[in-house]
CSV table of C-alpha atoms (C1' of nucleotides) in Angstrom, one decimal:
chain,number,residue,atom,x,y,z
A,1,UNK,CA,174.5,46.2,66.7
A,2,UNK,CA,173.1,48.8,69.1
A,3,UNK,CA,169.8,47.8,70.9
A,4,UNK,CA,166.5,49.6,70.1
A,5,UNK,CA,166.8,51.5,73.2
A,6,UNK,CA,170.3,52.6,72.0
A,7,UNK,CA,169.1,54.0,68.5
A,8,UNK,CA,165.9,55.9,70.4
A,9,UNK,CA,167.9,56.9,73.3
A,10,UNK,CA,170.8,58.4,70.2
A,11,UNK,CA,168.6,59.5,67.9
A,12,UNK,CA,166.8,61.4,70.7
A,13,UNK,CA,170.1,63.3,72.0
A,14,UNK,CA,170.9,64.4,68.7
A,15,UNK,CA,167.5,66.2,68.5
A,16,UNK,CA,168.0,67.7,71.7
A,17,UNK,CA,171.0,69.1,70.7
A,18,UNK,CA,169.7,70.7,67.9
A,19,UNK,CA,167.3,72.5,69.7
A,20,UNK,CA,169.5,73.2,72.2
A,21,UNK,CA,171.8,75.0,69.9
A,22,UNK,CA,169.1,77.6,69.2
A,23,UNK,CA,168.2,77.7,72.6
A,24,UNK,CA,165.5,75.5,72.8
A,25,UNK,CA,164.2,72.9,74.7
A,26,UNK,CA,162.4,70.0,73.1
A,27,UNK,CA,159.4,67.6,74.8
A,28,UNK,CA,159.4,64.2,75.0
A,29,UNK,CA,156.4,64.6,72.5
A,30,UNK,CA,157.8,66.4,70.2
A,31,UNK,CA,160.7,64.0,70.2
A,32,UNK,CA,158.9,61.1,69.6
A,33,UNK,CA,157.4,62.5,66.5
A,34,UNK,CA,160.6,63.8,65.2
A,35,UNK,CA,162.8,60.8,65.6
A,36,UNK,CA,160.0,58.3,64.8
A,37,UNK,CA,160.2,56.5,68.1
A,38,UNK,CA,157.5,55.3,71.1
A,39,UNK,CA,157.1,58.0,73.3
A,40,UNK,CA,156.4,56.1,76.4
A,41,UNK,CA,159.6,53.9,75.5
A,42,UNK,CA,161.9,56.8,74.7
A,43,UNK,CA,161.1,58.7,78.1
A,44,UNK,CA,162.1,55.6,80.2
A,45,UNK,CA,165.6,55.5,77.8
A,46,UNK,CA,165.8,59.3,78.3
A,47,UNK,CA,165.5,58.9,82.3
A,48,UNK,CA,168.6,57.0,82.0
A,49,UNK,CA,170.2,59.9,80.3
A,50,UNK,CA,169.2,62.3,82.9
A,51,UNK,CA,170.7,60.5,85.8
A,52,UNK,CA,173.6,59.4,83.5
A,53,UNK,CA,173.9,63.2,83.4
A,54,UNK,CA,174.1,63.1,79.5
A,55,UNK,CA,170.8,65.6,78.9
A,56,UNK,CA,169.1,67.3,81.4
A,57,UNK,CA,165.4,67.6,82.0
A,58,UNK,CA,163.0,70.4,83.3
A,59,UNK,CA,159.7,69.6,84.1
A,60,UNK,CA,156.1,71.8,83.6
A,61,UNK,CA,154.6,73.8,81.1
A,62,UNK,CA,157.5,74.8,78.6
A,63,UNK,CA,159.3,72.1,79.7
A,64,UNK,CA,160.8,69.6,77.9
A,65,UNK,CA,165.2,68.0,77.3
A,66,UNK,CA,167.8,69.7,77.1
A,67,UNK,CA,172.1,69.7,76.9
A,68,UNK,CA,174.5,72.5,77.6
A,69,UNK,CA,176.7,73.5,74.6
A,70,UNK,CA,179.6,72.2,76.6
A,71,UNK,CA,178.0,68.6,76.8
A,72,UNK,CA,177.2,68.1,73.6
A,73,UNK,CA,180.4,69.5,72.8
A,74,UNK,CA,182.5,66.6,75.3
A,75,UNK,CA,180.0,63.8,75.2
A,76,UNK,CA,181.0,60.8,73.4
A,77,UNK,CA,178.8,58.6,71.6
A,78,UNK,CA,180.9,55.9,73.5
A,79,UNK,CA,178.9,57.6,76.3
A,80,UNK,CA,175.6,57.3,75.0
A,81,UNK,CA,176.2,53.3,74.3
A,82,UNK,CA,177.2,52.3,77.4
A,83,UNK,CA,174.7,54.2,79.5
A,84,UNK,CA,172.1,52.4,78.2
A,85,UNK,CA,173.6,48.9,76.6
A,86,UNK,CA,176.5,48.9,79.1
A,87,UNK,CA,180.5,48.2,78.5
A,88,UNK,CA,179.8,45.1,77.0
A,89,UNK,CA,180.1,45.5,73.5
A,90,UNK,CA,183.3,47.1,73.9
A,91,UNK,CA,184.9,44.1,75.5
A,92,UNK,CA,182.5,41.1,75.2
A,93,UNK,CA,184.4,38.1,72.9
A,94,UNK,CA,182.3,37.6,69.8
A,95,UNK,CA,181.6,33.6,70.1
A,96,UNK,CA,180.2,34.7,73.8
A,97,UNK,CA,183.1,33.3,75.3
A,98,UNK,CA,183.8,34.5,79.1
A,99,UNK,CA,187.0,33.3,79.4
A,100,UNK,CA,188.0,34.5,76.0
A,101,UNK,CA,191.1,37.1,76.3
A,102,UNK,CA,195.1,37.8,74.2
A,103,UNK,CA,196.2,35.2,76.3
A,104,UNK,CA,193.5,32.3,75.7
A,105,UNK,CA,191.9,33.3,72.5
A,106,UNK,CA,189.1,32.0,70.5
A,107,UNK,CA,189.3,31.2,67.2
A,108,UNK,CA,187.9,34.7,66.2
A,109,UNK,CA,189.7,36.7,68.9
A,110,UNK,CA,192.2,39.0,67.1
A,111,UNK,CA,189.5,39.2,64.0
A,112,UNK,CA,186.7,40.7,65.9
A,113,UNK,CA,189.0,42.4,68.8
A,114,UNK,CA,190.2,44.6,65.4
A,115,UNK,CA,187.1,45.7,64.5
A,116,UNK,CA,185.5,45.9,67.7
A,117,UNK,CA,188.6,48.5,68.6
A,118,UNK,CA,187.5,50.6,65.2
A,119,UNK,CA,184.0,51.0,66.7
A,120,UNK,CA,185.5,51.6,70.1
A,121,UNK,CA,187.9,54.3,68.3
A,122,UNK,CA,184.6,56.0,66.0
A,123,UNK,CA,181.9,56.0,69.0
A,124,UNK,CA,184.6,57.7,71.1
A,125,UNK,CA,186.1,60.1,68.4
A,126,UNK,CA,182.2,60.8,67.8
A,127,UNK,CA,180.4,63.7,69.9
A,128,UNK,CA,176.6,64.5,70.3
A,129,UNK,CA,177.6,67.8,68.3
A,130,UNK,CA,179.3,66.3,65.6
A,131,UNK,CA,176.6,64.4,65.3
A,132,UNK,CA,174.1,67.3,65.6
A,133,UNK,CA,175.3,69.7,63.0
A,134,UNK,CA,174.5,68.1,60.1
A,135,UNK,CA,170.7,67.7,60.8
A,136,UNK,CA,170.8,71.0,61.9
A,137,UNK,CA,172.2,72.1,58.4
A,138,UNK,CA,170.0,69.6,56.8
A,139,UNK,CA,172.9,67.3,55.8
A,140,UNK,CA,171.5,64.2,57.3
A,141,UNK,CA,168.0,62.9,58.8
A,142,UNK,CA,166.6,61.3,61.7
A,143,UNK,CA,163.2,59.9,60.1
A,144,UNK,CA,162.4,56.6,59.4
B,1,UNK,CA,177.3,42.0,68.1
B,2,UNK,CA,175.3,38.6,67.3
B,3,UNK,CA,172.5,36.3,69.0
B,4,UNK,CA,173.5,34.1,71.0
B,5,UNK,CA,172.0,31.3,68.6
B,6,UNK,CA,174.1,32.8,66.3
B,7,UNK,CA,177.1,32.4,68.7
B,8,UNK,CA,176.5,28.7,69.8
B,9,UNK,CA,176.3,27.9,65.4
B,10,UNK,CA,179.7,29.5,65.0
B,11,UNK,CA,181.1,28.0,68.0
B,12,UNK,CA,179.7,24.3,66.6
B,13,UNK,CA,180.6,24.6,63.4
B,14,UNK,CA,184.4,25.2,64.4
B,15,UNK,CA,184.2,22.6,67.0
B,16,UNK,CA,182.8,20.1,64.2
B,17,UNK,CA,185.5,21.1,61.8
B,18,UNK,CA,188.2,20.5,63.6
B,19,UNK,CA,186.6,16.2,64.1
B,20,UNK,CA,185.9,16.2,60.5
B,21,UNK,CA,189.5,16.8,60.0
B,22,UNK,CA,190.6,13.8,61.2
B,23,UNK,CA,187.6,11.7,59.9
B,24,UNK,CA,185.4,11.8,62.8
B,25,UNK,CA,181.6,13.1,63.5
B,26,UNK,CA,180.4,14.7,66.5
B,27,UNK,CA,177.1,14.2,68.5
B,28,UNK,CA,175.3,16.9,69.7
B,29,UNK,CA,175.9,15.5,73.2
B,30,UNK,CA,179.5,16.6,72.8
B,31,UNK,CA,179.2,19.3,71.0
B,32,UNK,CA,177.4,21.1,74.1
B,33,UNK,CA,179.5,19.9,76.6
B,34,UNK,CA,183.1,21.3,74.5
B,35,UNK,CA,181.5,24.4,73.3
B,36,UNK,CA,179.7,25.1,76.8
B,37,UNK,CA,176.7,25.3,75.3
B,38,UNK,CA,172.7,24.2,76.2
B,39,UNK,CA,172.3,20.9,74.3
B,40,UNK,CA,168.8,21.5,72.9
B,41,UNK,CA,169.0,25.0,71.8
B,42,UNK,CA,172.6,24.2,70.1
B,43,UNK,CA,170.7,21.3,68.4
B,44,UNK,CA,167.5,24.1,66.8
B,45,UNK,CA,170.1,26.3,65.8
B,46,UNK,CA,172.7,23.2,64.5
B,47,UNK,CA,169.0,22.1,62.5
B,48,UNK,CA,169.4,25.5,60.7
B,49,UNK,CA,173.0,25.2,59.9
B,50,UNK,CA,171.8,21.9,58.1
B,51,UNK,CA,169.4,23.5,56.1
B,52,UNK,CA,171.0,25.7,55.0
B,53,UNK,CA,173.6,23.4,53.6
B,54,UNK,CA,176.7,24.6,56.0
B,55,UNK,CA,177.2,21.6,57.9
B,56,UNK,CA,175.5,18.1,57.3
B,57,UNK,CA,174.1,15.6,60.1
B,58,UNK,CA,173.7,12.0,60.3
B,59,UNK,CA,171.0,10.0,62.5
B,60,UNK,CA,171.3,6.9,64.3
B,61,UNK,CA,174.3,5.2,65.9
B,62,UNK,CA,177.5,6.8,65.3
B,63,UNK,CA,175.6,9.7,63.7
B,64,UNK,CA,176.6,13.0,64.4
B,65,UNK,CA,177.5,16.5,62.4
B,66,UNK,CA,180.1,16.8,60.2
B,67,UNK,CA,181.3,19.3,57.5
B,68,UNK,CA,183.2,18.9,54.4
B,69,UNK,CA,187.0,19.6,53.5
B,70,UNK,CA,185.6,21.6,50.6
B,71,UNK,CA,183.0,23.1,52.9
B,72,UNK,CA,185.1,24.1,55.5
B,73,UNK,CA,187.3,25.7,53.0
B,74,UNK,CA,184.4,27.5,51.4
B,75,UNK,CA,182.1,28.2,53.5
B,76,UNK,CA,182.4,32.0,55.3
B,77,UNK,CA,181.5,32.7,58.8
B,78,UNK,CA,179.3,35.6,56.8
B,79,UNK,CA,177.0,32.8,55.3
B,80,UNK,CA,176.6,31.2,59.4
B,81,UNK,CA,175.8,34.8,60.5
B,82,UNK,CA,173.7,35.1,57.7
B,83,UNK,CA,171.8,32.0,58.2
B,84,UNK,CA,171.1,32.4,61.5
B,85,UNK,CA,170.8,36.4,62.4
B,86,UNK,CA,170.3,36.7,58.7
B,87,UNK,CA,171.6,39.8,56.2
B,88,UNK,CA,170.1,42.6,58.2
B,89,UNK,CA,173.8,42.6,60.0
B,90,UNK,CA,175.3,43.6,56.9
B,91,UNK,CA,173.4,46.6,56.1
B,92,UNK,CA,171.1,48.0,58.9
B,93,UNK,CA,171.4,51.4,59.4
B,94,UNK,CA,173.3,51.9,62.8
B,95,UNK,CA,170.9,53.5,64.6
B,96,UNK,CA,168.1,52.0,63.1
B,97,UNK,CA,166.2,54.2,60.3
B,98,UNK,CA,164.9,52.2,57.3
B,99,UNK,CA,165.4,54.9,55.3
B,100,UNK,CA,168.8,55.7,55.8
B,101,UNK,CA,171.0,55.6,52.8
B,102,UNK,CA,173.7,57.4,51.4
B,103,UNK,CA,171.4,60.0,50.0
B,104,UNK,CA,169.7,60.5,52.8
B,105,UNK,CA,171.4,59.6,55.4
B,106,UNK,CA,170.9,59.4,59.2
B,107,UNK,CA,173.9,61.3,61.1
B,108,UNK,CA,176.1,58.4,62.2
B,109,UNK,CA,175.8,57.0,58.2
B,110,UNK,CA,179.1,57.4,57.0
B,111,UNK,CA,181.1,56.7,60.5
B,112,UNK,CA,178.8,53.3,60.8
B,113,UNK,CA,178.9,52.4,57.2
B,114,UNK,CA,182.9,52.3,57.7
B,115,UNK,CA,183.0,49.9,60.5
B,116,UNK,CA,180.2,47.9,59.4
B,117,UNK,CA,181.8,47.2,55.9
B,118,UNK,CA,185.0,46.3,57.5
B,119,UNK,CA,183.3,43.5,59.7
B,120,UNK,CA,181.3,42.6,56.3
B,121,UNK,CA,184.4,42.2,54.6
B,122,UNK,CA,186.0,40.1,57.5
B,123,UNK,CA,183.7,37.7,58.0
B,124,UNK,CA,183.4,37.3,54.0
B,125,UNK,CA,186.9,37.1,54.2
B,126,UNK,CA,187.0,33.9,57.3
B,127,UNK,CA,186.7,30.4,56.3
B,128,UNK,CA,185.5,27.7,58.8
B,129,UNK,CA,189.2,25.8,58.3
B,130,UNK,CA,190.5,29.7,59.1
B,131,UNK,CA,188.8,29.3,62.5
B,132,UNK,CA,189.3,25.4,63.1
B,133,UNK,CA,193.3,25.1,62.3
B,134,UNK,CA,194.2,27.2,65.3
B,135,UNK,CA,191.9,25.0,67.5
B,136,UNK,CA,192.9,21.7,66.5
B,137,UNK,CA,196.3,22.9,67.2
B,138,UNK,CA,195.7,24.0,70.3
B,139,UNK,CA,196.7,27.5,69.9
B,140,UNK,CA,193.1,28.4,69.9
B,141,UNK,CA,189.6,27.5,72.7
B,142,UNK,CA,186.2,27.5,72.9
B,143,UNK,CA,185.6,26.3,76.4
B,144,UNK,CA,183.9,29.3,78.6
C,1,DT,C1',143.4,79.2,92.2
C,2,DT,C1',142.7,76.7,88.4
C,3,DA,C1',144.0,74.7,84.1
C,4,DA,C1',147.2,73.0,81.0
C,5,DA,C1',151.7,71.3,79.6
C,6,DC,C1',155.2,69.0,81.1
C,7,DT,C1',158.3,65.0,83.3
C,8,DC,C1',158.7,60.9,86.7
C,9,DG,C1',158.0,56.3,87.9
C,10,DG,C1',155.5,52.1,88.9
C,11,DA,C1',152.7,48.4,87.1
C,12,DT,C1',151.7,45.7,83.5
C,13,DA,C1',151.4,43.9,78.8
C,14,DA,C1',153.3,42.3,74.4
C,15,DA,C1',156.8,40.6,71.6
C,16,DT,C1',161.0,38.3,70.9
C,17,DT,C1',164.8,35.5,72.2
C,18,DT,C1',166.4,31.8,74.7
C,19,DG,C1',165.9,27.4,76.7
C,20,DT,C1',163.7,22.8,77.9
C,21,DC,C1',160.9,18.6,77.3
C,22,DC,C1',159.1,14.9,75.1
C,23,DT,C1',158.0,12.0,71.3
C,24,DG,C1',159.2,10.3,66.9
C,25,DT,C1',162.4,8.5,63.4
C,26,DT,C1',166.7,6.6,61.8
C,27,DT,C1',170.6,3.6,62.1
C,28,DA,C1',174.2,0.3,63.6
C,29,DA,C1',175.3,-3.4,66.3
C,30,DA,C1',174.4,-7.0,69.6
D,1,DT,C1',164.9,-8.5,65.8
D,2,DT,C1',165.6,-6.0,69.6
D,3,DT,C1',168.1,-2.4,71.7
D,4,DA,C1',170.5,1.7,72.3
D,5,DA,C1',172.5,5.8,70.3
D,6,DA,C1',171.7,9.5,67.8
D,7,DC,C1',169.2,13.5,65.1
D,8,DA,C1',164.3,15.9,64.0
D,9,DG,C1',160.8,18.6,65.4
D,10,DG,C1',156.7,20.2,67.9
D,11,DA,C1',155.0,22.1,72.1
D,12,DC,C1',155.8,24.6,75.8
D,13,DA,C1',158.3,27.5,79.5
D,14,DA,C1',161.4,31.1,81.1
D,15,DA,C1',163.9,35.2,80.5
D,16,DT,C1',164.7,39.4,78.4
D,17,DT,C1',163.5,43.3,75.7
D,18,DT,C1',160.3,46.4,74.0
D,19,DA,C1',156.2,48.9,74.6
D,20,DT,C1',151.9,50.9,76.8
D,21,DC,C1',149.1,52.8,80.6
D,22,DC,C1',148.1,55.5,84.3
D,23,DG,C1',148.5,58.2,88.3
D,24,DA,C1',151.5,61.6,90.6
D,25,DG,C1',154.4,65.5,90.9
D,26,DT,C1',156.1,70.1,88.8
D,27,DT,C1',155.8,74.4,86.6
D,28,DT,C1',153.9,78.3,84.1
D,29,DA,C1',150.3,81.3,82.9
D,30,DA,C1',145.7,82.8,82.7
DNA sequence: TTAAACTCGGATAAATTTGTCCTGTTTAAA
DNA sequence: TTTAAACAGGACAAATTTATCCGAGTTTAA
């Protein structure tokens, strides 16, 4: 569904945020280990964040990610997807068809538009601290 | 959503449904050309589809792909995605932890489990002669 | 001032997916 | 029986995605 980059770059901002919510900032390190995923790989995805303005950054000793209460409060998952694996899967027809729209329709059009609208609906009714709370409580998990 | 392999089989198969309606098979040749596909790579992943049983070919002059009228009936898009991109669709975790499951689950579980089952259940619930009846009627394309 | 703990970013490599090419085999019709 | 149309399949190439490496810059504290 979501490319690899996607889960890490996810995965990743939800740790962040539960740091942040104690006040905390987290390093690329210690997110690597916590959300099982390539360090190297997961800074480059997290870069994107940064300039998308999603989570911020502060370099140096005691360094590490970060994001304001207020952003993790308005950020959409919605956000999260299309920073890093674009618009596309919100709109794209799902034969691959360009041309494909209400109008001219593929065979599968009003199928897949239907449940391409629920995940449209869900990642943007979703937000990095909805999302964050329940690992924080120990509700859900982030390990492989 | 799917590979574009995967895309170019369900576009075929539709595309060769709607000639085996009237009695006719289709070449490969054409098959690319009216499903704007490449013409090799649509004849590996056509090779799969044959294997598998979904759709059957025959060599030499006049040869071609055709499918069933009890195929097309039976067979589910689920079983094309499934041949091609295989199950993982159906149950991958959404952003991708192998051990995510309902008793452990990742953050996004129940949200993605939702949307995911509804796709499962629509493509379990489309027949190819679902898909090829709007297209032979021409209320339906699959040109780019 | 030096060392250590950090992020940043370019280069490069590995893996996977997508796509092409070419040769062989089958089949029907001339 | 030859020829041409068609699928089958292996080898290879291109493109994209995923992943690693390394040097450089930044910041804190000893």
């Amino acid at each position: 569904m979501f490319s690899r980059a996607c889960e890490y770059s996810i995965r990743a901002t939800i740790l962040i945020a539960t740091h942040s919510m104690v006040g905390e900032r987290v390093s690329l390190k210690d997110i690597a280990r916590k959300t099982d995923s390539p360090l190297a790989f997961t800074g480059k995805v997290l870069q994107q964040l940064v300039k998308g303005g999603i989570v911020t950054s502060v370099q140096g000793v005691n360094g590490g990610f970060e994001i304001g209460q207020k952003q993790m409060e308005e950020t959409r998952l919605s956000q999260i997807v299309a920073a890093i694996d674009g618009e596309q899967i919100f709109r794209a027809c799902g034969l691959g068809l360009q041309a494909c729209n209400a109008k001219k329709p593929c065979p599968l059009h009003d199928k897949f538009a239907s449940i391409r609208n629920d995940l449209k609906t869900m990642l943007e009714g979703t937000s990095i601290l909805d999302l964050s709370t329940g690992l924080k409580d120990g509700l859900t998990f982030l390990q492989r």
